[in-house]
Amino acid sequence: MSVSFLQQSLLWGLLGVSIPIIIHLLNRRRYRTVQWAAMEFLLKASRESRGKKKLKYIIILTCRALAIAALIFAIARPLVGGFLGWGGSNIDTVILILDRSSSMEQIAENGDESKRLSAIKSVQLSLQSLNNPKLILIDSASAEPQSIPSPDALSELSATAATDTKASISALISNAIDHIAENSLGRTEIWLASDLQQSDWAPDDGRWDAIRAGLADLPQQTTLRIIAMGSAVTDNTAIRTLSATRINNELALEIELIRSDANSSTTIPVTYSINGNRSSETIIFDGQSYKYTKNLALGNKEGEGHGFIAIPSDANPRDNVSFFAYGEGTPAKTYLISEGGESNTWLSLAAAPPGLNDNECKLLSAQQADQIDWAGATLIIWQAALPSGPIAQQLNQYIETGGAALMLPPRGESENSFLGIQWGDLLTSPQGQYFIIDDWNRADGPLRNGIEGTGIPASKLKAIKRRDIIGEYTTLAAWSDEKPFLIRRVIGDGTAIFVASLPDYTWSNLADADVLLPVVQRMIKLGDSRYSSAFAAIAGSSKAKAADGEIRSRVDAYQESNSSNAAYEAGVWKIGDRLLATNRPDTEDEWLVLDQNNMEALLEGIDFRLFEESANSKPLIKEIWRALLIAMLVFLITEALLCLQPKSEKKKT
Amino acid sequence: MKYDFLDPDALARLGAMPLEARHAMTGSVAGRHRSPHRGSSVEFAEYRKYVQGDDTRRLDWKAYARSDRYYIKEFEADTNLRAYFVLDASASMAFSAANDSRIQFARKLAATLSYLIINQGDAAGLSVCQEKIHLEIPPTRRAAQLNNIFDVLAKTEPTGETGLVEALHTIAEKTNQRALIIIMSDLFCDTAALADALQHLRYRKHDIAIFHMLDKQELEFDFERPHRFIDMEDQTSLVAEPALIANDYRHAMQQFLIDVKSACHDVHADYHLITTDQDYEKIIHDFLSIRLPKKGRK
């Protein structure tokens, strides 16, 4: 705990502490000389008084000195609290960076208010104790500096209200540094109120180097004071929608439940609301997270629709709901670019199997690739020599904008390269032996296990022909000789998957539905998310903002909205003609907190102080002059008692 | 009167009061004080059997007529009193806070009492004791003795350390006849040695009276500011904060007074603790009054 003073110059008065000592010394020097007869008793008394009596007199002197010191300290108006260092009260401007991300709505254990409110109140109380420094607020949602006339207004502003956004702490500090550099603010301090969520702090962000340099380059030394609201998240469950895919008259929702306590199984009632129709279901799960798929019937509802999934309110009410919206059902249109042969049949069947009437597969040769409707394509299956020229550029752009492509090897040799990947030599297995798949990624990629945990029987695949894959990629499945069978190349928002063999009996048994069907259908779903993602956005992102002339209105029935804060809130919105479901970013559900060592490494060379805030709001600093005046009285009374005592004994003589 | 320590009015007022000895005295001439011997006073003492050699004129013939035995009728002997004034003239006797110094107060007491003693026909002597000097005026009954005593009292100036204990031993050794030893001192000496000296005097059957003279400030020690105390006898000094040591000083002084009183009580001394702010005439009056015989005796 450190102490600072509002009237620091008055501390010179502490020199007055020496007054009693000086008076004592002067008195000793200004003694009177007397001739004394009873010297024997005087010497004896002096010898006996040397111990405790001298100590008593020293205590009296100390009490006098401490009383003066307490008075001077009280007049200097001391502030205590670890938040301000020595002399920290002499501040002209405070730039308050307020993290109002979704995770700041967490109610701390033993607390009764959110971390955001607690931080605001602490800052208000602390600013009241200072000499009314100029206050500038940079909130994490808008990231724009704005002058606040009075600390009292902080809790009333929409700029400090709860949001469903994330916070980029490095960007906010950078903005604060720019603001200090561009304006003459006098002695300035940056106060940062945050829950230290690691995803918000992004320790790997390259901006931290610039922040360190920027703070060092400021004309005046600027202290960064961090009000850490990083208490552990407890008793909290979050729900989020991983995907919302319209299939015929049903909406398939991939849902994930995440909870802070994973010690025992839990029962959570989940409410589903779609187009105003509500239903509920109780989910029982173990562990920290649970994913499941929920198909909601759309009924006779045509066109667009929306809804939400919700769980009961808990420690953080902001992560108890997830919104979704969907548009018109669009057929999953797959373009199969093929060299012909048996594989055409199997690939066409896998792309548009009987029963899935909305799936459509159009067969084209490589020469007809210019007929592809890139805007309407859900999946491109390319079983031919890798494209080149304008087609390659179009395919590349298609993938970058969120499209999905499944690349299969050509039968003939080709040296074409696409996305930095090239087909290698054709390999044939020895007579009587097969290439088999030994290892594949069961958690990610097209061969991942199903949501219920069911695995894809990729080990049943036997190949007698295959091609090598040359280039830089991520291997998702490998042959037993560790050569790649299935690789992934992510470009922009889209994905290209390369498979090393063909669904042709002269190549492999890939045509068996065990592997090919799930791979192709998952790729179609991946490509389809390009369309469904048009209806989803992260709260506070540019996509969630209304363009000039667009009118925003909330259409979901979950709760009312603060109109001035709407762009930063989760919900289903009608923005102009668009229907958009906005949710908090997934990173807000990651409750990993930046630890002190990481923070010190991150802020190395920066003059920063970390103040750990407790559950309930309290001033980060407080005045203690009353306590000092009481202390002064205690010292004076003690001194008086010690001085009076000898006179009462005198009567005995 | 040329001596400032004599007040004629006080002498006149006190003149009617006799100084009585508390014990039998062995004077050289007849006087007003009891003697351990039989004598010729009118006070019947006892009968005793005649033994050969007794003066036949002292036979009580009336007793012979009644008992047919020879008895000698004896009477008390009255004798005069020999008083020694032992005056401590060490430097500490010069102490004075606001009133008369101790030595001046002692001069008044000694001069007045010696006047009264010689005036009632008894002998008075003076012994002035200092560290190395021991001036002695043997007691006589002559009127001229007063001048000798007054002169010495007037000329005595306190100096050096005390020689009281040695002086008392000397007096005890030299004075064979029972006497009244009147000590005037602050008794700032080794208490055990003083007790020894008093025992010595008592062994010689002297009647001891002590005027223990202290200043009020020495008892109360009511200084406010720091003082530098200089020993009046050996000039050693001590700078002290009175508030710090007052209690211990008073405690030590109390212990000293208890020790002195105890030593005096052991020898049946007539102890008087006096302070120099008191009225010396009243002190003498009280001293004389206490010594007066109880009713029924003489």
mmCIF file of N, CA and C in Angstrom, chain A residues 24 27-28 30-46 48-49 53-54 57 646-647 649-650 653, chain B residues 92 95 102 188 217-218 221-223 225-232 236 238-239 241 244-245 247-250 252-253 256:
data_model
loop_
_atom_site.group_PDB
_atom_site.id
_atom_site.type_symbol
_atom_site.label_atom_id
_atom_site.label_comp_id
_atom_site.label_asym_id
_atom_site.label_seq_id
_atom_site.Cartn_x
_atom_site.Cartn_y
_atom_site.Cartn_z
ATOM 1 N N HIS A 24 13.652 20.768 23.414
ATOM 2 C CA HIS A 24 14.249 19.950 24.477
ATOM 3 C C HIS A 24 15.750 20.217 24.588
ATOM 4 N N ASN A 27 16.381 23.659 25.956
ATOM 5 C CA ASN A 27 16.132 23.663 27.404
ATOM 6 C C ASN A 27 17.301 23.060 28.164
ATOM 7 N N ARG A 28 17.832 22.003 27.564
ATOM 8 C CA ARG A 28 18.975 21.364 28.235
ATOM 9 C C ARG A 28 20.177 22.299 28.265
ATOM 10 N N ARG A 30 19.907 25.593 28.206
ATOM 11 C CA ARG A 30 19.574 26.782 28.994
ATOM 12 C C ARG A 30 19.278 26.393 30.437
ATOM 13 N N TYR A 31 20.071 25.527 30.975
ATOM 14 C CA TYR A 31 19.815 25.109 32.350
ATOM 15 C C TYR A 31 20.281 26.193 33.332
ATOM 16 N N ARG A 32 19.699 26.130 34.479
ATOM 17 C CA ARG A 32 20.139 27.015 35.555
ATOM 18 C C ARG A 32 21.134 26.263 36.421
ATOM 19 N N THR A 33 22.047 27.002 36.958
ATOM 20 C CA THR A 33 23.047 26.372 37.822
ATOM 21 C C THR A 33 22.674 26.649 39.281
ATOM 22 N N VAL A 34 22.618 25.606 40.039
ATOM 23 C CA VAL A 34 22.330 25.785 41.478
ATOM 24 C C VAL A 34 23.385 25.036 42.297
ATOM 25 N N GLN A 35 23.713 25.640 43.424
ATOM 26 C CA GLN A 35 24.557 24.944 44.393
ATOM 27 C C GLN A 35 23.653 23.988 45.156
ATOM 28 N N TRP A 36 24.090 22.753 45.299
ATOM 29 C CA TRP A 36 23.184 21.746 45.857
ATOM 30 C C TRP A 36 23.897 20.937 46.918
ATOM 31 N N ALA A 37 23.220 20.769 48.020
ATOM 32 C CA ALA A 37 23.855 20.061 49.130
ATOM 33 C C ALA A 37 23.567 18.566 49.095
ATOM 34 N N ALA A 38 22.290 18.242 48.821
ATOM 35 C CA ALA A 38 21.903 16.825 48.887
ATOM 36 C C ALA A 38 22.276 16.111 47.592
ATOM 37 N N MET A 39 23.535 16.195 47.249
ATOM 38 C CA MET A 39 23.990 15.675 45.964
ATOM 39 C C MET A 39 23.940 14.155 45.927
ATOM 40 N N GLU A 40 24.123 13.548 47.078
ATOM 41 C CA GLU A 40 24.156 12.088 47.130
ATOM 42 C C GLU A 40 22.842 11.494 46.586
ATOM 43 N N PHE A 41 21.743 12.100 47.007
ATOM 44 C CA PHE A 41 20.443 11.580 46.571
ATOM 45 C C PHE A 41 20.183 11.885 45.098
ATOM 46 N N LEU A 42 20.706 13.022 44.663
ATOM 47 C CA LEU A 42 20.532 13.414 43.263
ATOM 48 C C LEU A 42 21.252 12.436 42.336
ATOM 49 N N LEU A 43 22.480 12.082 42.766
ATOM 50 C CA LEU A 43 23.258 11.145 41.944
ATOM 51 C C LEU A 43 22.572 9.779 41.911
ATOM 52 N N LYS A 44 22.058 9.387 43.067
ATOM 53 C CA LYS A 44 21.382 8.098 43.145
ATOM 54 C C LYS A 44 20.127 8.111 42.252
ATOM 55 N N ALA A 45 19.373 9.184 42.324
ATOM 56 C CA ALA A 45 18.160 9.289 41.509
ATOM 57 C C ALA A 45 18.505 9.312 40.033
ATOM 58 N N SER A 46 19.576 10.003 39.717
ATOM 59 C CA SER A 46 19.989 10.096 38.309
ATOM 60 C C SER A 46 20.378 8.728 37.781
ATOM 61 N N GLU A 48 19.273 5.823 38.876
ATOM 62 C CA GLU A 48 18.070 4.983 38.760
ATOM 63 C C GLU A 48 17.173 5.411 37.615
ATOM 64 N N SER A 49 17.233 6.702 37.280
ATOM 65 C CA SER A 49 16.348 7.214 36.228
ATOM 66 C C SER A 49 16.889 6.962 34.835
ATOM 67 N N LYS A 53 13.009 5.771 33.121
ATOM 68 C CA LYS A 53 12.561 7.154 33.105
ATOM 69 C C LYS A 53 13.030 7.853 31.834
ATOM 70 N N LYS A 54 14.243 7.514 31.427
ATOM 71 C CA LYS A 54 14.752 8.129 30.202
ATOM 72 C C LYS A 54 13.899 7.649 29.024
ATOM 73 N N TYR A 57 10.765 9.526 28.993
ATOM 74 C CA TYR A 57 10.906 10.868 28.452
ATOM 75 C C TYR A 57 11.065 10.835 26.939
ATOM 76 N N PRO A 646 4.079 12.069 37.078
ATOM 77 C CA PRO A 646 5.009 12.415 38.149
ATOM 78 C C PRO A 646 4.385 13.346 39.175
ATOM 79 N N LYS A 647 3.508 14.274 38.722
ATOM 80 C CA LYS A 647 2.941 15.236 39.652
ATOM 81 C C LYS A 647 2.017 14.550 40.654
ATOM 82 N N GLU A 649 2.503 11.640 41.879
ATOM 83 C CA GLU A 649 3.354 10.940 42.846
ATOM 84 C C GLU A 649 3.988 11.897 43.834
ATOM 85 N N LYS A 650 4.106 13.158 43.411
ATOM 86 C CA LYS A 650 4.799 14.131 44.239
ATOM 87 C C LYS A 650 4.109 14.317 45.581
ATOM 88 N N THR A 653 5.302 12.685 48.933
ATOM 89 C CA THR A 653 6.500 13.067 49.685
ATOM 90 C C THR A 653 6.145 13.975 50.848
ATOM 91 N N SER B 92 27.956 22.185 52.883
ATOM 92 C CA SER B 92 26.529 21.967 52.620
ATOM 93 C C SER B 92 25.651 22.774 53.571
ATOM 94 N N PHE B 95 23.800 25.938 52.371
ATOM 95 C CA PHE B 95 22.698 25.879 51.391
ATOM 96 C C PHE B 95 21.525 26.746 51.829
ATOM 97 N N ARG B 102 21.350 27.254 56.157
ATOM 98 C CA ARG B 102 21.326 26.324 57.292
ATOM 99 C C ARG B 102 22.234 26.821 58.425
ATOM 100 N N PHE B 188 24.237 15.108 56.234
ATOM 101 C CA PHE B 188 24.583 14.550 54.921
ATOM 102 C C PHE B 188 25.935 13.850 55.035
ATOM 103 N N GLN B 217 13.181 23.037 49.915
ATOM 104 C CA GLN B 217 13.400 22.641 48.511
ATOM 105 C C GLN B 217 14.121 21.295 48.422
ATOM 106 N N GLU B 218 14.952 21.024 49.416
ATOM 107 C CA GLU B 218 15.638 19.728 49.419
ATOM 108 C C GLU B 218 14.649 18.588 49.639
ATOM 109 N N PHE B 221 11.916 19.123 46.170
ATOM 110 C CA PHE B 221 12.601 19.054 44.874
ATOM 111 C C PHE B 221 11.634 19.478 43.741
ATOM 112 N N ASP B 222 11.135 20.696 43.833
ATOM 113 C CA ASP B 222 10.106 21.145 42.897
ATOM 114 C C ASP B 222 10.688 22.045 41.794
ATOM 115 N N PHE B 223 11.740 21.581 41.163
ATOM 116 C CA PHE B 223 12.306 22.343 40.040
ATOM 117 C C PHE B 223 11.488 22.068 38.773
ATOM 118 N N ARG B 225 12.620 23.445 35.351
ATOM 119 C CA ARG B 225 13.488 23.377 34.172
ATOM 120 C C ARG B 225 14.732 22.543 34.469
ATOM 121 N N PRO B 226 15.444 22.188 33.418
ATOM 122 C CA PRO B 226 16.712 21.484 33.649
ATOM 123 C C PRO B 226 17.677 22.356 34.461
ATOM 124 N N HIS B 227 18.402 21.740 35.332
ATOM 125 C CA HIS B 227 19.341 22.477 36.187
ATOM 126 C C HIS B 227 20.699 21.786 36.187
ATOM 127 N N ARG B 228 21.671 22.607 36.424
ATOM 128 C CA ARG B 228 23.019 22.036 36.633
ATOM 129 C C ARG B 228 23.274 22.135 38.137
ATOM 130 N N PHE B 229 23.337 20.995 38.765
ATOM 131 C CA PHE B 229 23.512 20.941 40.217
ATOM 132 C C PHE B 229 25.005 20.796 40.534
ATOM 133 N N ILE B 230 25.485 21.688 41.386
ATOM 134 C CA ILE B 230 26.906 21.626 41.760
ATOM 135 C C ILE B 230 26.988 21.270 43.233
ATOM 136 N N ASP B 231 27.735 20.238 43.506
ATOM 137 C CA ASP B 231 27.887 19.792 44.894
ATOM 138 C C ASP B 231 28.621 20.870 45.686
ATOM 139 N N MET B 232 28.032 21.282 46.798
ATOM 140 C CA MET B 232 28.623 22.380 47.573
ATOM 141 C C MET B 232 29.888 21.949 48.294
ATOM 142 N N THR B 236 31.529 18.663 42.432
ATOM 143 C CA THR B 236 31.123 17.866 41.262
ATOM 144 C C THR B 236 29.761 18.385 40.786
ATOM 145 N N LEU B 238 26.193 18.002 38.055
ATOM 146 C CA LEU B 238 25.298 17.078 37.358
ATOM 147 C C LEU B 238 24.204 17.911 36.678
ATOM 148 N N VAL B 239 24.083 17.695 35.338
ATOM 149 C CA VAL B 239 22.983 18.341 34.624
ATOM 150 C C VAL B 239 21.837 17.352 34.576
ATOM 151 N N GLU B 241 17.388 16.646 34.284
ATOM 152 C CA GLU B 241 16.008 17.075 34.005
ATOM 153 C C GLU B 241 15.197 16.730 35.245
ATOM 154 N N LEU B 244 12.482 14.197 35.303
ATOM 155 C CA LEU B 244 12.871 12.802 35.109
ATOM 156 C C LEU B 244 13.256 12.123 36.417
ATOM 157 N N ILE B 245 13.899 12.896 37.302
ATOM 158 C CA ILE B 245 14.516 12.246 38.468
ATOM 159 C C ILE B 245 13.822 12.592 39.773
ATOM 160 N N ASN B 247 11.019 11.915 41.239
ATOM 161 C CA ASN B 247 10.450 10.837 42.053
ATOM 162 C C ASN B 247 11.532 10.011 42.727
ATOM 163 N N ASP B 248 12.538 9.675 41.962
ATOM 164 C CA ASP B 248 13.618 8.868 42.545
ATOM 165 C C ASP B 248 14.361 9.647 43.623
ATOM 166 N N TYR B 249 14.512 10.960 43.384
ATOM 167 C CA TYR B 249 15.188 11.782 44.379
ATOM 168 C C TYR B 249 14.397 11.787 45.682
ATOM 169 N N ARG B 250 13.085 12.021 45.529
ATOM 170 C CA ARG B 250 12.247 12.083 46.729
ATOM 171 C C ARG B 250 12.256 10.741 47.465
ATOM 172 N N ALA B 252 14.718 8.617 47.500
ATOM 173 C CA ALA B 252 16.013 8.477 48.174
ATOM 174 C C ALA B 252 16.043 9.336 49.438
ATOM 175 N N MET B 253 15.458 10.523 49.353
ATOM 176 C CA MET B 253 15.436 11.422 50.515
ATOM 177 C C MET B 253 14.600 10.808 51.647
ATOM 178 N N PHE B 256 16.516 8.193 53.329
ATOM 179 C CA PHE B 256 17.548 8.800 54.174
ATOM 180 C C PHE B 256 16.941 9.238 55.512
#
